[in-house]
Amino acid sequence: MRIKPVNLPIALVAFVLFSFSCFCIYKTTQTNNQLINCRNHILEFKENMLHLRNKTEKNSQEMMKVWKQMKYEIMKRENKSGNLVVQKADVLNKSETVSNTFEDFKFFFPQLRKEGRIYPNVIISKGKTGVSFALGISTVNRGNYSYLKQTLTSVISRMTLSEEKDSVVIVSIADSNEDYLHSVVKMIKRKFKRQVRSGSLEVISVPAFLYSSMLNTKHLAEDSQKLDSWRIKQVLDFCILMLYAQPKAKYYLQLEDDIIAKQMYFTKITDFVHNMSSNDWFFIEFSMLGFIGKLFRSEDLTHFVRFFLMFYKDKPIDWLLDDIFQVKLCDTGEDFRNCLKRKKQIRIRYKPSLFQHVGIHSSLSGKKQYEKDIYY
């Protein structure tokens, strides 16, 4: 029997094709596995990166907490070395109630919402509260000229011991210049030791971040904007001081750092307030000039401050006093003469004035002022 020869080339080709197909299937499977592995590695890498980022952010937050704590400890040590009494806001009497009044700033200045608790730096304080009168004095650096020691000497020395016991004088250093702050504290500690020890004299300072958030620092550098920026800052300075003083006393008396007081001024104020025939008064003026010698009920201060913050860019603070009276107490469509008549009945003016303005060199650099109260 004859065997038919095998066509070797065809068989070889078939074998090669079969082998190649198997190889391709193997390679494809291997490639798919590699792609799956690669994708898994990428997902794992992304997950690790996300975890690392979260960890970094957490570490950053922890570092910020540590840094803030370090700054506080450094400041506390520096103040302790200078025999300053430093208190954090959260250890002050009624601190939660007090600090919450400052939350209004976050409504008017949204950039402050990222900050924590808004509160002045308390430099010297015994936490005195429950007195009849708080006297607020805001001070800034005037370069080579200063009237603060003269003002404090006049205000404090013309109180009796019992009047001093029933009051607290608050000096607010509304200046970011640390040299000026230290010079004021040093002067007060040396000149008014007894009042500092008794708690009748306090010193606070306005944190620098408040100014950077509330003021446009670019405007401060432009000559055309200096006057407006100075007036704006002055309104904010008074607002901060008023809110700090609010929980301390029944009444708040606004003074400035370049005035002198008459003999027995405090006795006259106390007698006048206690002998008022009506309690229906808006505020009392013990000086006709600017924002000097204005007496408010402490319970009303929040309303005044909110109004000032609404229009702090528009007018000086003493002009805003006129505006708030008209807005709150003059009826729509009312004859303005009737409103003015009522104004005289509830915006009380005491004569003669008990405070005189003595400063010539203004807190606005380069400006001189010679205003005097003609009723003093």
Short mmCIF file of C-alpha atoms in Angstrom, two decimals:
data_model
loop_
_atom_site.label_atom_id
_atom_site.label_comp_id
_atom_site.label_asym_id
_atom_site.label_seq_id
_atom_site.Cartn_x
_atom_site.Cartn_y
_atom_site.Cartn_z
CA MET A 1 0.00 0.00 0.00
CA ARG A 2 1.41 3.31 -1.05
CA ILE A 3 1.42 6.09 1.62
CA LYS A 4 0.53 9.60 0.37
CA PRO A 5 3.29 12.03 1.23
CA VAL A 6 2.44 14.86 3.78
CA ASN A 7 2.48 18.44 2.56
CA LEU A 8 5.04 19.74 5.06
CA PRO A 9 4.85 23.49 4.26
CA ILE A 10 1.09 23.61 4.91
CA ALA A 11 1.43 21.70 8.17
CA LEU A 12 4.28 23.93 9.22
CA VAL A 13 2.32 27.08 8.46
CA ALA A 14 -0.67 25.75 10.40
CA PHE A 15 1.53 24.95 13.35
CA VAL A 16 3.16 28.37 13.29
CA LEU A 17 -0.23 30.08 13.06
CA PHE A 18 -1.55 28.03 15.95
CA SER A 19 1.54 28.75 18.03
CA PHE A 20 1.34 32.48 17.24
CA SER A 21 -2.33 32.57 18.20
CA CYS A 22 -1.55 30.93 21.50
CA PHE A 23 1.30 33.38 22.07
CA CYS A 24 -0.93 36.35 21.28
CA ILE A 25 -3.59 35.10 23.66
CA TYR A 26 -0.95 34.65 26.34
CA LYS A 27 0.52 38.07 25.69
CA THR A 28 -2.89 39.72 25.68
CA THR A 29 -3.77 38.05 28.94
CA GLN A 30 -0.43 39.09 30.37
CA THR A 31 -0.89 42.66 29.16
CA ASN A 32 -4.38 42.85 30.65
CA ASN A 33 -3.02 41.61 33.94
CA GLN A 34 -0.29 44.22 33.79
CA LEU A 35 -2.84 46.95 33.05
CA ILE A 36 -4.97 45.82 35.97
CA ASN A 37 -1.92 45.76 38.21
CA CYS A 38 -0.87 49.19 36.96
CA ARG A 39 -4.34 50.61 37.57
CA ASN A 40 -4.33 49.13 41.06
CA HIS A 41 -0.95 50.72 41.72
CA ILE A 42 -2.23 54.08 40.49
CA LEU A 43 -5.31 53.87 42.71
CA GLU A 44 -3.14 52.86 45.64
CA PHE A 45 -0.77 55.76 44.89
CA LYS A 46 -3.67 58.25 44.73
CA GLU A 47 -5.03 56.91 47.99
CA ASN A 48 -1.62 57.25 49.62
CA MET A 49 -1.26 60.79 48.30
CA LEU A 50 -4.70 61.74 49.62
CA HIS A 51 -3.83 60.26 52.98
CA LEU A 52 -0.51 62.11 52.94
CA ARG A 53 -2.21 65.40 52.06
CA ASN A 54 -4.74 64.99 54.86
CA LYS A 55 -1.94 64.14 57.23
CA THR A 56 0.03 67.18 56.05
CA GLU A 57 -2.96 69.46 56.58
CA LYS A 58 -3.49 68.00 60.02
CA ASN A 59 0.19 68.45 60.83
CA SER A 60 -0.02 72.02 59.54
CA GLN A 61 -2.96 72.74 61.80
CA GLU A 62 -1.13 71.19 64.72
CA MET A 63 1.92 73.28 63.91
CA MET A 64 -0.21 76.44 63.83
CA LYS A 65 -1.66 75.57 67.23
CA VAL A 66 1.82 74.98 68.60
CA TRP A 67 3.06 78.22 67.03
CA LYS A 68 0.19 80.23 68.52
CA GLN A 69 0.80 78.63 71.90
CA MET A 70 4.51 79.45 71.63
CA LYS A 71 3.71 83.07 70.76
CA TYR A 72 1.38 83.29 73.73
CA GLU A 73 3.96 81.74 76.07
CA ILE A 74 6.66 84.11 74.78
CA MET A 75 4.39 87.10 75.23
CA LYS A 76 3.41 85.91 78.71
CA ARG A 77 7.06 85.54 79.72
CA GLU A 78 7.96 88.95 78.32
CA ASN A 79 5.05 90.54 80.12
CA LYS A 80 5.85 88.65 83.29
CA SER A 81 9.42 89.88 83.14
CA GLY A 82 8.02 93.39 82.95
CA ASN A 83 5.58 92.69 85.82
CA LEU A 84 2.58 92.98 83.51
CA VAL A 85 -0.64 91.19 84.29
CA VAL A 86 -1.73 89.29 81.18
CA GLN A 87 -5.04 87.49 80.86
CA LYS A 88 -6.44 85.51 77.99
CA ALA A 89 -10.00 86.25 77.01
CA ASP A 90 -11.25 82.86 78.10
CA VAL A 91 -10.23 83.37 81.73
CA LEU A 92 -11.81 86.78 82.18
CA ASN A 93 -14.91 87.17 84.27
CA LYS A 94 -18.02 86.52 82.18
CA SER A 95 -15.68 85.99 79.25
CA GLU A 96 -18.19 84.24 77.02
CA THR A 97 -20.70 87.08 77.32
CA VAL A 98 -18.02 89.72 76.89
CA SER A 99 -16.30 88.21 73.88
CA ASN A 100 -19.55 87.51 72.06
CA THR A 101 -20.21 91.23 71.76
CA PHE A 102 -17.17 91.44 69.51
CA GLU A 103 -18.69 88.93 67.09
CA ASP A 104 -20.50 91.89 65.49
CA PHE A 105 -17.20 92.78 63.85
CA LYS A 106 -17.37 89.56 61.83
CA PHE A 107 -20.71 90.63 60.37
CA PHE A 108 -19.36 93.98 59.18
CA PHE A 109 -15.91 92.64 58.26
CA PRO A 110 -16.35 89.19 56.62
CA GLN A 111 -12.57 88.75 56.38
CA LEU A 112 -12.52 88.35 60.17
CA ARG A 113 -14.74 85.26 60.05
CA LYS A 114 -11.70 83.03 59.62
CA GLU A 115 -10.33 84.33 62.91
CA GLY A 116 -11.15 82.76 66.23
CA ARG A 117 -12.33 84.83 69.15
CA ILE A 118 -12.14 88.59 68.58
CA TYR A 119 -10.94 90.33 71.72
CA PRO A 120 -8.39 92.98 72.74
CA ASN A 121 -5.10 91.99 74.32
CA VAL A 122 -5.49 92.54 78.08
CA ILE A 123 -2.18 93.91 79.33
CA ILE A 124 -2.96 95.18 82.84
CA SER A 125 -6.17 94.14 84.59
CA LYS A 126 -7.59 92.76 87.81
CA GLY A 127 -10.86 91.97 86.06
CA LYS A 128 -12.74 94.68 87.95
CA THR A 129 -16.51 94.68 87.29
CA GLY A 130 -19.74 95.76 88.99
CA VAL A 131 -18.76 99.43 89.34
CA SER A 132 -20.86 102.47 88.49
CA PHE A 133 -18.57 104.10 85.93
CA ALA A 134 -16.06 102.95 83.32
CA LEU A 135 -13.93 105.70 81.79
CA GLY A 136 -12.45 104.91 78.38
CA ILE A 137 -9.34 106.56 76.95
CA SER A 138 -8.00 105.52 73.56
CA THR A 139 -4.39 106.51 72.87
CA VAL A 140 -2.06 106.43 69.87
CA ASN A 141 1.54 107.36 69.24
CA ARG A 142 2.00 111.08 68.45
CA GLY A 143 5.74 110.87 67.90
CA ASN A 144 7.60 113.34 70.12
CA TYR A 145 4.42 114.62 71.70
CA SER A 146 2.34 112.89 74.36
CA TYR A 147 -0.47 114.15 76.58
CA LEU A 148 -1.49 110.83 78.11
CA LYS A 149 0.33 111.18 81.44
CA GLN A 150 -1.14 114.64 81.93
CA THR A 151 -4.60 113.34 81.06
CA LEU A 152 -4.43 110.35 83.41
CA THR A 153 -3.01 112.46 86.24
CA SER A 154 -5.88 114.91 85.85
CA VAL A 155 -8.58 112.23 85.58
CA ILE A 156 -7.34 109.99 88.42
CA SER A 157 -6.09 112.57 90.93
CA ARG A 158 -9.43 114.41 90.87
CA MET A 159 -11.36 111.40 92.15
CA THR A 160 -11.93 110.66 95.81
CA LEU A 161 -10.87 107.23 97.08
CA SER A 162 -14.48 106.06 97.21
CA GLU A 163 -15.07 107.29 93.64
CA GLU A 164 -11.93 105.51 92.50
CA LYS A 165 -13.20 102.33 94.15
CA ASP A 166 -16.53 102.62 92.28
CA SER A 167 -14.95 103.11 88.85
CA VAL A 168 -12.42 101.73 86.42
CA VAL A 169 -10.27 103.74 84.00
CA ILE A 170 -9.42 101.83 80.82
CA VAL A 171 -6.55 102.90 78.58
CA SER A 172 -6.72 101.32 75.13
CA ILE A 173 -3.46 101.43 73.16
CA ALA A 174 -4.77 101.63 69.61
CA ASP A 175 -1.35 101.50 68.00
CA SER A 176 0.64 98.60 66.55
CA ASN A 177 3.95 100.22 67.54
CA GLU A 178 5.33 97.91 70.25
CA ASP A 179 7.78 100.50 71.52
CA TYR A 180 4.91 102.87 72.17
CA LEU A 181 2.95 100.11 73.93
CA HIS A 182 5.87 99.30 76.24
CA SER A 183 6.49 102.98 76.97
CA VAL A 184 2.85 103.55 77.95
CA VAL A 185 2.77 100.46 80.18
CA LYS A 186 6.04 101.44 81.82
CA MET A 187 4.78 104.97 82.51
CA ILE A 188 1.48 103.74 83.96
CA LYS A 189 3.14 101.16 86.21
CA ARG A 190 5.57 103.74 87.53
CA LYS A 191 3.18 106.67 87.90
CA PHE A 192 -0.04 104.92 88.98
CA LYS A 193 1.11 101.95 91.08
CA ARG A 194 -1.76 102.08 93.56
CA GLN A 195 -4.47 102.22 90.88
CA VAL A 196 -2.88 99.30 89.01
CA ARG A 197 -2.71 97.22 92.20
CA SER A 198 -6.32 97.98 93.11
CA GLY A 199 -7.60 97.22 89.61
CA SER A 200 -8.97 100.74 89.12
CA LEU A 201 -6.69 101.28 86.12
CA GLU A 202 -6.51 98.85 83.20
CA VAL A 203 -4.54 98.76 79.97
CA ILE A 204 -5.57 96.91 76.82
CA SER A 205 -4.22 96.94 73.28
CA VAL A 206 -5.87 96.33 69.94
CA PRO A 207 -4.47 93.25 68.12
CA ALA A 208 -2.63 94.18 64.93
CA PHE A 209 -4.58 91.65 62.85
CA LEU A 210 -7.79 93.59 63.53
CA TYR A 211 -6.38 96.67 61.84
CA SER A 212 -4.99 94.72 58.90
CA SER A 213 -8.41 93.14 58.39
CA MET A 214 -10.59 96.18 59.01
CA LEU A 215 -8.50 98.84 57.28
CA ASN A 216 -7.28 99.02 53.73
CA THR A 217 -3.56 99.37 54.38
CA LYS A 218 -2.99 100.64 50.86
CA HIS A 219 -5.11 103.65 51.63
CA LEU A 220 -2.99 104.44 54.65
CA ALA A 221 -0.02 105.04 52.38
CA GLU A 222 -1.82 107.43 50.06
CA ASP A 223 -1.77 111.08 51.10
CA SER A 224 -5.20 111.69 49.58
CA GLN A 225 -6.65 108.97 51.83
CA LYS A 226 -4.77 109.67 55.07
CA LEU A 227 -7.47 111.82 56.64
CA ASP A 228 -10.27 109.38 55.78
CA SER A 229 -8.22 106.40 57.00
CA TRP A 230 -7.40 108.23 60.24
CA ARG A 231 -11.08 108.98 60.87
CA ILE A 232 -12.12 105.44 60.01
CA LYS A 233 -9.55 103.96 62.39
CA GLN A 234 -10.65 106.35 65.14
CA VAL A 235 -14.25 105.12 64.88
CA LEU A 236 -13.07 101.51 65.11
CA ASP A 237 -10.80 102.32 68.06
CA PHE A 238 -13.72 103.76 70.02
CA CYS A 239 -15.98 100.81 69.13
CA ILE A 240 -13.48 98.26 70.43
CA LEU A 241 -12.98 100.21 73.66
CA MET A 242 -16.73 100.64 74.22
CA LEU A 243 -17.43 96.94 73.80
CA TYR A 244 -14.61 95.98 76.17
CA ALA A 245 -15.87 98.39 78.85
CA GLN A 246 -19.55 97.49 78.50
CA PRO A 247 -19.81 94.63 81.05
CA LYS A 248 -17.73 96.40 83.68
CA ALA A 249 -19.97 99.26 84.74
CA LYS A 250 -23.45 100.75 84.70
CA TYR A 251 -22.31 103.85 82.80
CA TYR A 252 -19.56 104.48 80.28
CA LEU A 253 -17.77 107.84 79.94
CA GLN A 254 -15.80 108.44 76.74
CA LEU A 255 -12.66 110.55 77.06
CA GLU A 256 -9.61 111.16 74.87
CA ASP A 257 -5.88 111.06 75.60
CA ASP A 258 -5.30 114.82 75.35
CA ILE A 259 -7.75 116.38 77.81
CA ILE A 260 -7.79 117.66 81.38
CA ALA A 261 -10.63 117.35 83.89
CA LYS A 262 -12.00 119.95 86.29
CA GLN A 263 -11.67 119.63 90.02
CA MET A 264 -14.43 117.41 91.47
CA TYR A 265 -15.55 116.48 87.95
CA PHE A 266 -16.41 112.94 89.04
CA THR A 267 -18.51 114.12 91.99
CA LYS A 268 -20.40 116.50 89.71
CA ILE A 269 -21.09 113.76 87.15
CA THR A 270 -22.29 111.33 89.83
CA ASP A 271 -24.56 113.91 91.47
CA PHE A 272 -25.98 115.03 88.13
CA VAL A 273 -26.80 111.50 86.97
CA HIS A 274 -28.32 110.45 90.29
CA ASN A 275 -30.45 113.61 90.48
CA MET A 276 -31.90 113.35 86.98
CA SER A 277 -35.65 113.86 87.22
CA SER A 278 -36.19 111.51 84.28
CA ASN A 279 -34.36 108.41 83.17
CA ASP A 280 -35.45 109.02 79.58
CA TRP A 281 -32.17 110.34 78.20
CA PHE A 282 -30.15 109.28 75.16
CA PHE A 283 -26.69 110.34 76.32
CA ILE A 284 -25.24 113.15 78.42
CA GLU A 285 -22.54 115.56 77.25
CA PHE A 286 -20.08 116.82 79.82
CA SER A 287 -18.07 118.53 77.07
CA MET A 288 -19.24 120.20 73.89
CA LEU A 289 -16.21 119.12 71.83
CA GLY A 290 -16.12 116.07 69.58
CA PHE A 291 -16.46 112.73 71.34
CA ILE A 292 -15.08 114.00 74.66
CA GLY A 293 -17.07 113.66 77.88
CA LYS A 294 -19.98 111.69 76.42
CA LEU A 295 -21.77 109.51 78.98
CA PHE A 296 -23.77 106.43 77.90
CA ARG A 297 -25.65 103.72 79.67
CA SER A 298 -23.52 100.62 79.23
CA GLU A 299 -26.56 98.58 78.23
CA ASP A 300 -27.00 100.89 75.20
CA LEU A 301 -23.42 100.63 73.95
CA THR A 302 -24.05 97.66 71.65
CA HIS A 303 -26.70 99.63 69.74
CA PHE A 304 -24.39 102.60 69.36
CA VAL A 305 -21.49 100.43 68.20
CA ARG A 306 -23.60 98.64 65.59
CA PHE A 307 -24.70 101.98 64.17
CA PHE A 308 -21.11 103.26 64.12
CA LEU A 309 -19.94 100.10 62.31
CA MET A 310 -22.64 100.52 59.66
CA PHE A 311 -21.39 104.00 58.74
CA TYR A 312 -17.79 104.02 59.97
CA LYS A 313 -16.50 104.97 56.51
CA ASP A 314 -18.85 107.89 56.03
CA LYS A 315 -18.47 110.33 58.94
CA PRO A 316 -16.48 111.04 62.10
CA ILE A 317 -17.89 109.41 65.19
CA ASP A 318 -19.21 112.63 66.78
CA TRP A 319 -21.20 113.34 63.59
CA LEU A 320 -22.61 109.82 63.71
CA LEU A 321 -23.96 110.61 67.19
CA ASP A 322 -26.20 113.24 65.59
CA ASP A 323 -27.27 110.81 62.89
CA ILE A 324 -28.20 108.00 65.25
CA PHE A 325 -30.39 110.37 67.22
CA GLN A 326 -32.24 111.46 64.10
CA VAL A 327 -32.65 107.89 62.81
CA LYS A 328 -33.85 106.40 66.10
CA LEU A 329 -35.88 109.22 67.58
CA CYS A 330 -37.26 111.41 64.77
CA ASP A 331 -40.50 110.11 63.29
CA THR A 332 -40.89 109.83 59.53
CA GLY A 333 -42.55 112.98 58.18
CA GLU A 334 -42.24 114.76 61.52
CA ASP A 335 -41.60 118.49 61.57
CA PHE A 336 -37.85 118.76 62.12
CA ARG A 337 -38.36 121.55 64.66
CA ASN A 338 -40.36 119.21 66.87
CA CYS A 339 -37.58 116.65 66.59
CA LEU A 340 -34.98 119.23 67.63
CA LYS A 341 -37.11 120.23 70.60
CA ARG A 342 -37.28 116.60 71.75
CA LYS A 343 -33.57 116.27 71.11
CA LYS A 344 -32.83 118.93 73.72
CA GLN A 345 -34.89 117.01 76.25
CA ILE A 346 -33.11 113.67 75.88
CA ARG A 347 -29.65 114.67 74.63
CA ILE A 348 -28.62 116.35 77.84
CA ARG A 349 -25.89 119.00 77.89
CA TYR A 350 -24.22 119.76 81.19
CA LYS A 351 -22.80 123.25 81.63
CA PRO A 352 -20.16 124.32 82.31
CA SER A 353 -18.13 121.62 80.58
CA LEU A 354 -16.06 119.38 82.84
CA PHE A 355 -13.32 118.54 80.32
CA GLN A 356 -11.05 120.66 78.18
CA HIS A 357 -9.12 119.68 75.09
CA VAL A 358 -5.41 120.55 75.51
CA GLY A 359 -3.68 118.63 72.73
CA ILE A 360 -2.20 120.67 69.90
CA HIS A 361 -0.43 117.94 67.95
CA SER A 362 -3.05 115.61 66.55
CA SER A 363 -2.77 111.85 66.33
CA LEU A 364 -2.93 112.46 62.58
CA SER A 365 0.69 113.05 61.64
CA GLY A 366 1.42 116.66 60.71
CA LYS A 367 -1.93 118.03 61.83
CA LYS A 368 -2.29 120.69 64.52
CA GLN A 369 -5.53 121.50 66.25
CA TYR A 370 -6.37 124.34 68.59
CA GLU A 371 -10.02 123.61 69.37
CA LYS A 372 -11.12 124.65 72.87
CA ASP A 373 -14.40 124.11 74.64
CA ILE A 374 -15.75 127.63 75.20
CA TYR A 375 -18.07 126.32 77.94
CA TYR A 376 -15.24 124.93 80.08
#
